[in-house]
Amino acid sequence: CMRAEDRGERLTPLPVEPAWFAVAWPGIELSTAAVYRAWDEVGGEGQNELRRAAEKVDPRVADFARRLGDGWRMTGSGSAFFLRCAREKEALQATEGLECWTAVTPAVGQWG
């Protein structure tokens, strides 16, 4: 687990905490380049800095995020979202009833 800063070349180790993740992908394919061009126009805020830009590129991202509800965060430049959960059962419950591709996975520890 690392914090990537600048252009990703500066890495700082972070403690690995046990967790489970619910992942949901709405099937919306976004061009990373297009999202970053949109970010140049609209900027970002908070923990999902690219979300506003992704929503500008494809407004369906905003609708999907609203349907997911609170706590979900967009991955990278989108359009998948994840929710951190303390237990596998919570992650499974978070994906129940979602009409999209979903997965549940544990956090990955140190790679070696």
JSON list of C-alpha atoms in Angstrom, two decimals:
[
{"chain": "A", "resi": 1, "resn": "CYS", "atom": "CA", "xyz": [0.00, 0.00, 0.00]},
{"chain": "A", "resi": 2, "resn": "MET", "atom": "CA", "xyz": [1.60, 3.22, -1.17]},
{"chain": "A", "resi": 3, "resn": "ARG", "atom": "CA", "xyz": [0.70, 6.86, -1.56]},
{"chain": "A", "resi": 4, "resn": "ALA", "atom": "CA", "xyz": [1.66, 8.01, -5.06]},
{"chain": "A", "resi": 5, "resn": "GLU", "atom": "CA", "xyz": [2.46, 11.70, -5.47]},
{"chain": "A", "resi": 6, "resn": "ASP", "atom": "CA", "xyz": [3.45, 14.01, -8.29]},
{"chain": "A", "resi": 7, "resn": "ARG", "atom": "CA", "xyz": [3.24, 11.91, -11.45]},
{"chain": "A", "resi": 8, "resn": "GLY", "atom": "CA", "xyz": [3.38, 8.68, -9.49]},
{"chain": "A", "resi": 9, "resn": "GLU", "atom": "CA", "xyz": [7.16, 8.58, -9.20]},
{"chain": "A", "resi": 10, "resn": "ARG", "atom": "CA", "xyz": [7.23, 9.53, -5.51]},
{"chain": "A", "resi": 11, "resn": "LEU", "atom": "CA", "xyz": [5.93, 6.62, -3.41]},
{"chain": "A", "resi": 12, "resn": "THR", "atom": "CA", "xyz": [5.48, 6.58, 0.35]},
{"chain": "A", "resi": 13, "resn": "PRO", "atom": "CA", "xyz": [4.67, 3.25, 2.09]},
{"chain": "A", "resi": 14, "resn": "LEU", "atom": "CA", "xyz": [1.43, 3.19, 4.08]},
{"chain": "A", "resi": 15, "resn": "PRO", "atom": "CA", "xyz": [0.36, 0.63, 6.66]},
{"chain": "A", "resi": 16, "resn": "VAL", "atom": "CA", "xyz": [-1.74, -2.20, 5.27]},
{"chain": "A", "resi": 17, "resn": "GLU", "atom": "CA", "xyz": [-5.10, -2.43, 7.00]},
{"chain": "A", "resi": 18, "resn": "PRO", "atom": "CA", "xyz": [-7.39, -5.43, 6.61]},
{"chain": "A", "resi": 19, "resn": "ALA", "atom": "CA", "xyz": [-10.44, -4.53, 4.53]},
{"chain": "A", "resi": 20, "resn": "TRP", "atom": "CA", "xyz": [-12.81, -5.73, 1.85]},
{"chain": "A", "resi": 21, "resn": "PHE", "atom": "CA", "xyz": [-13.81, -3.83, -1.24]},
{"chain": "A", "resi": 22, "resn": "ALA", "atom": "CA", "xyz": [-17.00, -3.80, -3.27]},
{"chain": "A", "resi": 23, "resn": "VAL", "atom": "CA", "xyz": [-16.34, -2.80, -6.88]},
{"chain": "A", "resi": 24, "resn": "ALA", "atom": "CA", "xyz": [-18.99, -1.69, -9.38]},
{"chain": "A", "resi": 25, "resn": "TRP", "atom": "CA", "xyz": [-18.47, -0.87, -13.06]},
{"chain": "A", "resi": 26, "resn": "PRO", "atom": "CA", "xyz": [-21.36, 0.60, -15.06]},
{"chain": "A", "resi": 27, "resn": "GLY", "atom": "CA", "xyz": [-19.97, -0.47, -18.43]},
{"chain": "A", "resi": 28, "resn": "ILE", "atom": "CA", "xyz": [-19.11, 3.11, -19.37]},
{"chain": "A", "resi": 29, "resn": "GLU", "atom": "CA", "xyz": [-15.75, 3.28, -21.12]},
{"chain": "A", "resi": 30, "resn": "LEU", "atom": "CA", "xyz": [-13.90, 6.56, -20.63]},
{"chain": "A", "resi": 31, "resn": "SER", "atom": "CA", "xyz": [-10.78, 7.78, -22.36]},
{"chain": "A", "resi": 32, "resn": "THR", "atom": "CA", "xyz": [-8.22, 8.68, -19.70]},
{"chain": "A", "resi": 33, "resn": "ALA", "atom": "CA", "xyz": [-6.90, 11.42, -21.99]},
{"chain": "A", "resi": 34, "resn": "ALA", "atom": "CA", "xyz": [-10.41, 12.87, -22.38]},
{"chain": "A", "resi": 35, "resn": "VAL", "atom": "CA", "xyz": [-10.94, 12.86, -18.60]},
{"chain": "A", "resi": 36, "resn": "TYR", "atom": "CA", "xyz": [-7.67, 14.71, -18.02]},
{"chain": "A", "resi": 37, "resn": "ARG", "atom": "CA", "xyz": [-8.54, 17.25, -20.74]},
{"chain": "A", "resi": 38, "resn": "ALA", "atom": "CA", "xyz": [-11.88, 17.80, -18.99]},
{"chain": "A", "resi": 39, "resn": "TRP", "atom": "CA", "xyz": [-10.03, 18.13, -15.66]},
{"chain": "A", "resi": 40, "resn": "ASP", "atom": "CA", "xyz": [-8.06, 21.00, -17.19]},
{"chain": "A", "resi": 41, "resn": "GLU", "atom": "CA", "xyz": [-11.43, 22.74, -17.73]},
{"chain": "A", "resi": 42, "resn": "VAL", "atom": "CA", "xyz": [-13.40, 21.85, -14.59]},
{"chain": "A", "resi": 43, "resn": "GLY", "atom": "CA", "xyz": [-10.77, 20.92, -11.98]},
{"chain": "A", "resi": 44, "resn": "GLY", "atom": "CA", "xyz": [-11.48, 18.60, -9.11]},
{"chain": "A", "resi": 45, "resn": "GLU", "atom": "CA", "xyz": [-12.09, 18.45, -5.41]},
{"chain": "A", "resi": 46, "resn": "GLY", "atom": "CA", "xyz": [-11.91, 16.07, -2.48]},
{"chain": "A", "resi": 47, "resn": "GLN", "atom": "CA", "xyz": [-10.91, 12.43, -2.67]},
{"chain": "A", "resi": 48, "resn": "ASN", "atom": "CA", "xyz": [-12.41, 11.94, -6.14]},
{"chain": "A", "resi": 49, "resn": "GLU", "atom": "CA", "xyz": [-10.57, 14.73, -7.94]},
{"chain": "A", "resi": 50, "resn": "LEU", "atom": "CA", "xyz": [-11.22, 13.30, -11.41]},
{"chain": "A", "resi": 51, "resn": "ARG", "atom": "CA", "xyz": [-14.90, 12.51, -10.84]},
{"chain": "A", "resi": 52, "resn": "ARG", "atom": "CA", "xyz": [-16.16, 15.94, -11.95]},
{"chain": "A", "resi": 53, "resn": "ALA", "atom": "CA", "xyz": [-14.09, 15.60, -15.14]},
{"chain": "A", "resi": 54, "resn": "ALA", "atom": "CA", "xyz": [-15.34, 12.06, -15.77]},
{"chain": "A", "resi": 55, "resn": "GLU", "atom": "CA", "xyz": [-18.91, 13.30, -15.36]},
{"chain": "A", "resi": 56, "resn": "LYS", "atom": "CA", "xyz": [-18.23, 16.04, -17.91]},
{"chain": "A", "resi": 57, "resn": "VAL", "atom": "CA", "xyz": [-16.94, 13.48, -20.41]},
{"chain": "A", "resi": 58, "resn": "ASP", "atom": "CA", "xyz": [-19.97, 11.22, -19.85]},
{"chain": "A", "resi": 59, "resn": "PRO", "atom": "CA", "xyz": [-22.85, 12.46, -17.66]},
{"chain": "A", "resi": 60, "resn": "ARG", "atom": "CA", "xyz": [-23.98, 8.87, -17.06]},
{"chain": "A", "resi": 61, "resn": "VAL", "atom": "CA", "xyz": [-21.12, 8.61, -14.54]},
{"chain": "A", "resi": 62, "resn": "ALA", "atom": "CA", "xyz": [-22.90, 11.14, -12.30]},
{"chain": "A", "resi": 63, "resn": "ASP", "atom": "CA", "xyz": [-26.17, 9.18, -12.54]},
{"chain": "A", "resi": 64, "resn": "PHE", "atom": "CA", "xyz": [-24.37, 5.93, -11.68]},
{"chain": "A", "resi": 65, "resn": "ALA", "atom": "CA", "xyz": [-22.64, 7.54, -8.68]},
{"chain": "A", "resi": 66, "resn": "ARG", "atom": "CA", "xyz": [-25.99, 8.84, -7.38]},
{"chain": "A", "resi": 67, "resn": "ARG", "atom": "CA", "xyz": [-27.51, 5.36, -7.65]},
{"chain": "A", "resi": 68, "resn": "LEU", "atom": "CA", "xyz": [-24.59, 3.84, -5.72]},
{"chain": "A", "resi": 69, "resn": "GLY", "atom": "CA", "xyz": [-25.04, 6.24, -2.81]},
{"chain": "A", "resi": 70, "resn": "ASP", "atom": "CA", "xyz": [-22.70, 7.57, -0.15]},
{"chain": "A", "resi": 71, "resn": "GLY", "atom": "CA", "xyz": [-19.23, 6.23, 0.50]},
{"chain": "A", "resi": 72, "resn": "TRP", "atom": "CA", "xyz": [-18.44, 4.97, -3.01]},
{"chain": "A", "resi": 73, "resn": "ARG", "atom": "CA", "xyz": [-15.35, 6.47, -4.66]},
{"chain": "A", "resi": 74, "resn": "MET", "atom": "CA", "xyz": [-14.40, 6.45, -8.31]},
{"chain": "A", "resi": 75, "resn": "THR", "atom": "CA", "xyz": [-11.30, 4.53, -9.34]},
{"chain": "A", "resi": 76, "resn": "GLY", "atom": "CA", "xyz": [-8.62, 6.54, -11.14]},
{"chain": "A", "resi": 77, "resn": "SER", "atom": "CA", "xyz": [-10.12, 8.31, -14.14]},
{"chain": "A", "resi": 78, "resn": "GLY", "atom": "CA", "xyz": [-13.24, 6.14, -14.01]},
{"chain": "A", "resi": 79, "resn": "SER", "atom": "CA", "xyz": [-15.69, 4.77, -14.52]},
{"chain": "A", "resi": 80, "resn": "ALA", "atom": "CA", "xyz": [-15.56, 1.99, -11.92]},
{"chain": "A", "resi": 81, "resn": "PHE", "atom": "CA", "xyz": [-16.33, 2.76, -8.27]},
{"chain": "A", "resi": 82, "resn": "PHE", "atom": "CA", "xyz": [-15.28, 1.07, -5.05]},
{"chain": "A", "resi": 83, "resn": "LEU", "atom": "CA", "xyz": [-16.52, 0.98, -1.48]},
{"chain": "A", "resi": 84, "resn": "ARG", "atom": "CA", "xyz": [-14.22, 0.05, 1.41]},
{"chain": "A", "resi": 85, "resn": "CYS", "atom": "CA", "xyz": [-15.88, -2.31, 3.89]},
{"chain": "A", "resi": 86, "resn": "ALA", "atom": "CA", "xyz": [-14.72, -3.84, 7.16]},
{"chain": "A", "resi": 87, "resn": "ARG", "atom": "CA", "xyz": [-16.06, -7.31, 6.36]},
{"chain": "A", "resi": 88, "resn": "GLU", "atom": "CA", "xyz": [-16.76, -9.46, 3.31]},
{"chain": "A", "resi": 89, "resn": "LYS", "atom": "CA", "xyz": [-20.47, -9.64, 4.21]},
{"chain": "A", "resi": 90, "resn": "GLU", "atom": "CA", "xyz": [-20.76, -5.83, 4.06]},
{"chain": "A", "resi": 91, "resn": "ALA", "atom": "CA", "xyz": [-19.09, -5.74, 0.64]},
{"chain": "A", "resi": 92, "resn": "LEU", "atom": "CA", "xyz": [-21.39, -8.46, -0.67]},
{"chain": "A", "resi": 93, "resn": "GLN", "atom": "CA", "xyz": [-24.44, -6.59, 0.63]},
{"chain": "A", "resi": 94, "resn": "ALA", "atom": "CA", "xyz": [-23.22, -3.38, -1.02]},
{"chain": "A", "resi": 95, "resn": "THR", "atom": "CA", "xyz": [-23.24, -5.06, -4.45]},
{"chain": "A", "resi": 96, "resn": "GLU", "atom": "CA", "xyz": [-26.63, -6.78, -4.05]},
{"chain": "A", "resi": 97, "resn": "GLY", "atom": "CA", "xyz": [-29.19, -5.55, -6.52]},
{"chain": "A", "resi": 98, "resn": "LEU", "atom": "CA", "xyz": [-26.76, -3.48, -8.58]},
{"chain": "A", "resi": 99, "resn": "GLU", "atom": "CA", "xyz": [-27.45, -3.86, -12.29]},
{"chain": "A", "resi": 100, "resn": "CYS", "atom": "CA", "xyz": [-23.85, -3.68, -13.46]},
{"chain": "A", "resi": 101, "resn": "TRP", "atom": "CA", "xyz": [-20.61, -5.65, -13.26]},
{"chain": "A", "resi": 102, "resn": "THR", "atom": "CA", "xyz": [-19.57, -6.13, -9.63]},
{"chain": "A", "resi": 103, "resn": "ALA", "atom": "CA", "xyz": [-16.83, -7.83, -7.66]},
{"chain": "A", "resi": 104, "resn": "VAL", "atom": "CA", "xyz": [-15.89, -8.27, -4.02]},
{"chain": "A", "resi": 105, "resn": "THR", "atom": "CA", "xyz": [-12.26, -8.62, -3.04]},
{"chain": "A", "resi": 106, "resn": "PRO", "atom": "CA", "xyz": [-10.08, -8.45, 0.07]},
{"chain": "A", "resi": 107, "resn": "ALA", "atom": "CA", "xyz": [-7.38, -5.83, 0.38]},
{"chain": "A", "resi": 108, "resn": "VAL", "atom": "CA", "xyz": [-4.05, -7.08, -0.94]},
{"chain": "A", "resi": 109, "resn": "GLY", "atom": "CA", "xyz": [-1.16, -7.03, 1.52]},
{"chain": "A", "resi": 110, "resn": "GLN", "atom": "CA", "xyz": [2.48, -6.42, 0.76]},
{"chain": "A", "resi": 111, "resn": "TRP", "atom": "CA", "xyz": [3.53, -7.90, -2.58]},
{"chain": "A", "resi": 112, "resn": "GLY", "atom": "CA", "xyz": [6.61, -9.66, -1.39]}
]
